[in-house]
Amino acid sequence: QVQLVESGGGLVQAGGSLRLSCAASGTIFTINTMGWYRQAPGKQRDLVATITTGGTAEYADSVKGRFTISIDNAKNTVYLQMNSLKPEDTAVYYCNADAIYYSDGYSYGPYDYWGQGTQVTVSA
């Protein structure tokens, strides 16, 4: 089906930057959208940003002007450039893809797929 592998998390001081990457692989027929969500301890998983393969992006109000999402359709990879990081951005960041896969000559979906998550920690 479809697998998502994230990279780029880590520890950074407030005001710093990080870039997350997420590569989709598998028997992908098409990807509709990709995005990033985050979940802080004891809180629900929230939308950070999404982008269509046509390049239309949406952002949570809390990250507008600081985060930029982009997509490389040829590589089935989505990126999240995070600037001016704040301690409240600390969370596990999850990659998401809305995709259709193929198998035995048929296509299935779209389904939601999730990465394993990558920790982002911003120190004050």
PDB file of C-alpha atoms in Angstrom:
ATOM      1  CA  GLN A   1       0.000   0.000   0.000  1.00  0.00           C
ATOM      2  CA  VAL A   2       1.530   3.318   1.080  1.00  0.00           C
ATOM      3  CA  GLN A   3       4.259   3.910   3.651  1.00  0.00           C
ATOM      4  CA  LEU A   4       5.366   7.264   5.049  1.00  0.00           C
ATOM      5  CA  VAL A   5       8.811   7.845   6.514  1.00  0.00           C
ATOM      6  CA  GLU A   6       9.566  11.080   8.357  1.00  0.00           C
ATOM      7  CA  SER A   7      12.889  12.662   9.198  1.00  0.00           C
ATOM      8  CA  GLY A   8      14.291  15.924  10.482  1.00  0.00           C
ATOM      9  CA  GLY A   9      13.015  16.251  14.039  1.00  0.00           C
ATOM     10  CA  GLY A  10      15.226  17.166  16.944  1.00  0.00           C
ATOM     11  CA  LEU A  11      16.043  19.614  19.713  1.00  0.00           C
ATOM     12  CA  VAL A  12      16.349  23.321  18.962  1.00  0.00           C
ATOM     13  CA  GLN A  13      16.378  26.526  20.959  1.00  0.00           C
ATOM     14  CA  ALA A  14      13.509  28.990  20.779  1.00  0.00           C
ATOM     15  CA  GLY A  15      13.843  31.150  17.693  1.00  0.00           C
ATOM     16  CA  GLY A  16      15.618  28.417  15.781  1.00  0.00           C
ATOM     17  CA  SER A  17      14.607  26.445  12.710  1.00  0.00           C
ATOM     18  CA  LEU A  18      14.042  22.848  11.697  1.00  0.00           C
ATOM     19  CA  ARG A  19      13.020  21.187   8.457  1.00  0.00           C
ATOM     20  CA  LEU A  20      10.918  18.037   8.452  1.00  0.00           C
ATOM     21  CA  SER A  21      10.694  15.682   5.493  1.00  0.00           C
ATOM     22  CA  CYS A  22       8.258  12.888   4.750  1.00  0.00           C
ATOM     23  CA  ALA A  23       8.648  10.498   1.837  1.00  0.00           C
ATOM     24  CA  ALA A  24       5.793   8.330   0.625  1.00  0.00           C
ATOM     25  CA  SER A  25       6.516   4.981  -0.996  1.00  0.00           C
ATOM     26  CA  GLY A  26       4.726   1.826  -2.034  1.00  0.00           C
ATOM     27  CA  THR A  27       2.255   1.022  -4.773  1.00  0.00           C
ATOM     28  CA  ILE A  28       1.006   4.581  -5.049  1.00  0.00           C
ATOM     29  CA  PHE A  29      -1.578   5.285  -7.712  1.00  0.00           C
ATOM     30  CA  THR A  30      -2.010   8.925  -6.784  1.00  0.00           C
ATOM     31  CA  ILE A  31      -1.639  11.237  -3.816  1.00  0.00           C
ATOM     32  CA  ASN A  32      -4.311  13.856  -3.260  1.00  0.00           C
ATOM     33  CA  THR A  33      -2.909  15.748  -0.302  1.00  0.00           C
ATOM     34  CA  MET A  34      -0.066  15.491   2.179  1.00  0.00           C
ATOM     35  CA  GLY A  35       0.289  17.250   5.459  1.00  0.00           C
ATOM     36  CA  TRP A  36       1.630  17.523   8.959  1.00  0.00           C
ATOM     37  CA  TYR A  37      -0.127  17.133  12.277  1.00  0.00           C
ATOM     38  CA  ARG A  38       1.288  17.378  15.784  1.00  0.00           C
ATOM     39  CA  GLN A  39       0.452  15.998  19.175  1.00  0.00           C
ATOM     40  CA  ALA A  40       1.771  17.387  22.432  1.00  0.00           C
ATOM     41  CA  PRO A  41       1.684  15.278  25.619  1.00  0.00           C
ATOM     42  CA  GLY A  42      -1.836  15.039  26.995  1.00  0.00           C
ATOM     43  CA  LYS A  43      -3.356  16.817  24.008  1.00  0.00           C
ATOM     44  CA  GLN A  44      -5.157  15.791  20.858  1.00  0.00           C
ATOM     45  CA  ARG A  45      -3.501  15.558  17.463  1.00  0.00           C
ATOM     46  CA  ASP A  46      -3.932  18.856  15.647  1.00  0.00           C
ATOM     47  CA  LEU A  47      -3.478  20.001  12.083  1.00  0.00           C
ATOM     48  CA  VAL A  48      -0.319  21.978  11.364  1.00  0.00           C
ATOM     49  CA  ALA A  49      -0.415  22.333   7.578  1.00  0.00           C
ATOM     50  CA  THR A  50      -1.623  20.527   4.488  1.00  0.00           C
ATOM     51  CA  ILE A  51      -0.858  20.848   0.803  1.00  0.00           C
ATOM     52  CA  THR A  52      -2.412  19.450  -2.348  1.00  0.00           C
ATOM     53  CA  THR A  53      -0.334  18.072  -5.185  1.00  0.00           C
ATOM     54  CA  GLY A  54      -1.398  21.203  -7.031  1.00  0.00           C
ATOM     55  CA  GLY A  55       0.353  23.302  -4.402  1.00  0.00           C
ATOM     56  CA  THR A  56      -2.601  24.702  -2.447  1.00  0.00           C
ATOM     57  CA  ALA A  57      -1.556  25.000   1.184  1.00  0.00           C
ATOM     58  CA  GLU A  58      -3.438  25.567   4.406  1.00  0.00           C
ATOM     59  CA  TYR A  59      -2.009  26.343   7.826  1.00  0.00           C
ATOM     60  CA  ALA A  60      -3.117  26.374  11.425  1.00  0.00           C
ATOM     61  CA  ASP A  61      -3.373  29.939  12.718  1.00  0.00           C
ATOM     62  CA  SER A  62      -0.689  29.227  15.307  1.00  0.00           C
ATOM     63  CA  VAL A  63       1.976  28.579  12.648  1.00  0.00           C
ATOM     64  CA  LYS A  64       1.038  31.027   9.899  1.00  0.00           C
ATOM     65  CA  GLY A  65       3.978  33.190   8.927  1.00  0.00           C
ATOM     66  CA  ARG A  66       6.476  30.874  10.653  1.00  0.00           C
ATOM     67  CA  PHE A  67       6.023  27.475   8.959  1.00  0.00           C
ATOM     68  CA  THR A  68       6.061  26.696   5.248  1.00  0.00           C
ATOM     69  CA  ILE A  69       4.837  23.453   3.720  1.00  0.00           C
ATOM     70  CA  SER A  70       5.988  22.343   0.279  1.00  0.00           C
ATOM     71  CA  ILE A  71       5.703  19.237  -1.860  1.00  0.00           C
ATOM     72  CA  ASP A  72       7.891  17.531  -4.448  1.00  0.00           C
ATOM     73  CA  ASN A  73       5.459  15.515  -6.539  1.00  0.00           C
ATOM     74  CA  ALA A  74       8.197  13.696  -8.440  1.00  0.00           C
ATOM     75  CA  LYS A  75       9.583  12.364  -5.161  1.00  0.00           C
ATOM     76  CA  ASN A  76       6.232  11.975  -3.338  1.00  0.00           C
ATOM     77  CA  THR A  77       7.810  13.984  -0.545  1.00  0.00           C
ATOM     78  CA  VAL A  78       6.421  16.737   1.635  1.00  0.00           C
ATOM     79  CA  TYR A  79       8.495  19.183   3.631  1.00  0.00           C
ATOM     80  CA  LEU A  80       7.777  21.435   6.573  1.00  0.00           C
ATOM     81  CA  GLN A  81      10.148  24.343   7.103  1.00  0.00           C
ATOM     82  CA  MET A  82       9.724  25.586  10.650  1.00  0.00           C
ATOM     83  CA  ASN A  83      11.183  28.980  11.560  1.00  0.00           C
ATOM     84  CA  SER A  84      10.960  31.129  14.678  1.00  0.00           C
ATOM     85  CA  LEU A  85      10.188  28.048  16.737  1.00  0.00           C
ATOM     86  CA  LYS A  86       8.555  28.470  20.123  1.00  0.00           C
ATOM     87  CA  PRO A  87       8.461  26.126  23.135  1.00  0.00           C
ATOM     88  CA  GLU A  88       4.753  25.600  22.458  1.00  0.00           C
ATOM     89  CA  ASP A  89       5.680  24.010  19.122  1.00  0.00           C
ATOM     90  CA  THR A  90       7.109  21.070  21.059  1.00  0.00           C
ATOM     91  CA  ALA A  91       5.264  17.927  20.006  1.00  0.00           C
ATOM     92  CA  VAL A  92       5.475  14.725  18.018  1.00  0.00           C
ATOM     93  CA  TYR A  93       4.938  15.657  14.395  1.00  0.00           C
ATOM     94  CA  TYR A  94       3.118  13.177  12.166  1.00  0.00           C
ATOM     95  CA  CYS A  95       3.082  13.091   8.399  1.00  0.00           C
ATOM     96  CA  ASN A  96      -0.221  12.343   6.701  1.00  0.00           C
ATOM     97  CA  ALA A  97      -1.139  11.423   3.141  1.00  0.00           C
ATOM     98  CA  ASP A  98      -4.491  11.019   1.465  1.00  0.00           C
ATOM     99  CA  ALA A  99      -3.664   8.539  -1.258  1.00  0.00           C
ATOM    100  CA  ILE A 100      -4.924   5.868  -3.619  1.00  0.00           C
ATOM    101  CA  TYR A 101      -2.888   2.684  -4.064  1.00  0.00           C
ATOM    102  CA  TYR A 102      -3.039   0.005  -6.736  1.00  0.00           C
ATOM    103  CA  SER A 103      -2.900  -3.734  -6.527  1.00  0.00           C
ATOM    104  CA  ASP A 104      -3.522  -6.507  -9.049  1.00  0.00           C
ATOM    105  CA  GLY A 105      -4.656  -3.983 -11.647  1.00  0.00           C
ATOM    106  CA  TYR A 106      -7.140  -2.232  -9.397  1.00  0.00           C
ATOM    107  CA  SER A 107      -6.967   1.022  -7.468  1.00  0.00           C
ATOM    108  CA  TYR A 108      -8.170   1.381  -3.907  1.00  0.00           C
ATOM    109  CA  GLY A 109      -8.957   4.409  -1.816  1.00  0.00           C
ATOM    110  CA  PRO A 110      -8.377   7.117  -1.083  1.00  0.00           C
ATOM    111  CA  TYR A 111      -7.216   6.214   2.382  1.00  0.00           C
ATOM    112  CA  ASP A 112      -5.483   8.154   5.129  1.00  0.00           C
ATOM    113  CA  TYR A 113      -1.912   7.096   5.863  1.00  0.00           C
ATOM    114  CA  TRP A 114       0.279   8.153   8.779  1.00  0.00           C
ATOM    115  CA  GLY A 115       3.973   8.201   9.490  1.00  0.00           C
ATOM    116  CA  GLN A 116       5.508   6.961  12.710  1.00  0.00           C
ATOM    117  CA  GLY A 117       6.056  10.469  14.068  1.00  0.00           C
ATOM    118  CA  THR A 118       9.143  12.541  14.747  1.00  0.00           C
ATOM    119  CA  GLN A 119       9.824  14.446  17.958  1.00  0.00           C
ATOM    120  CA  VAL A 120      10.366  18.197  17.838  1.00  0.00           C
ATOM    121  CA  THR A 121      11.499  19.793  21.082  1.00  0.00           C
ATOM    122  CA  VAL A 122      11.956  23.549  21.426  1.00  0.00           C
ATOM    123  CA  SER A 123      13.773  24.734  24.533  1.00  0.00           C
ATOM    124  CA  ALA A 124      13.160  28.142  26.057  1.00  0.00           C
TER     125      ALA A 124
END
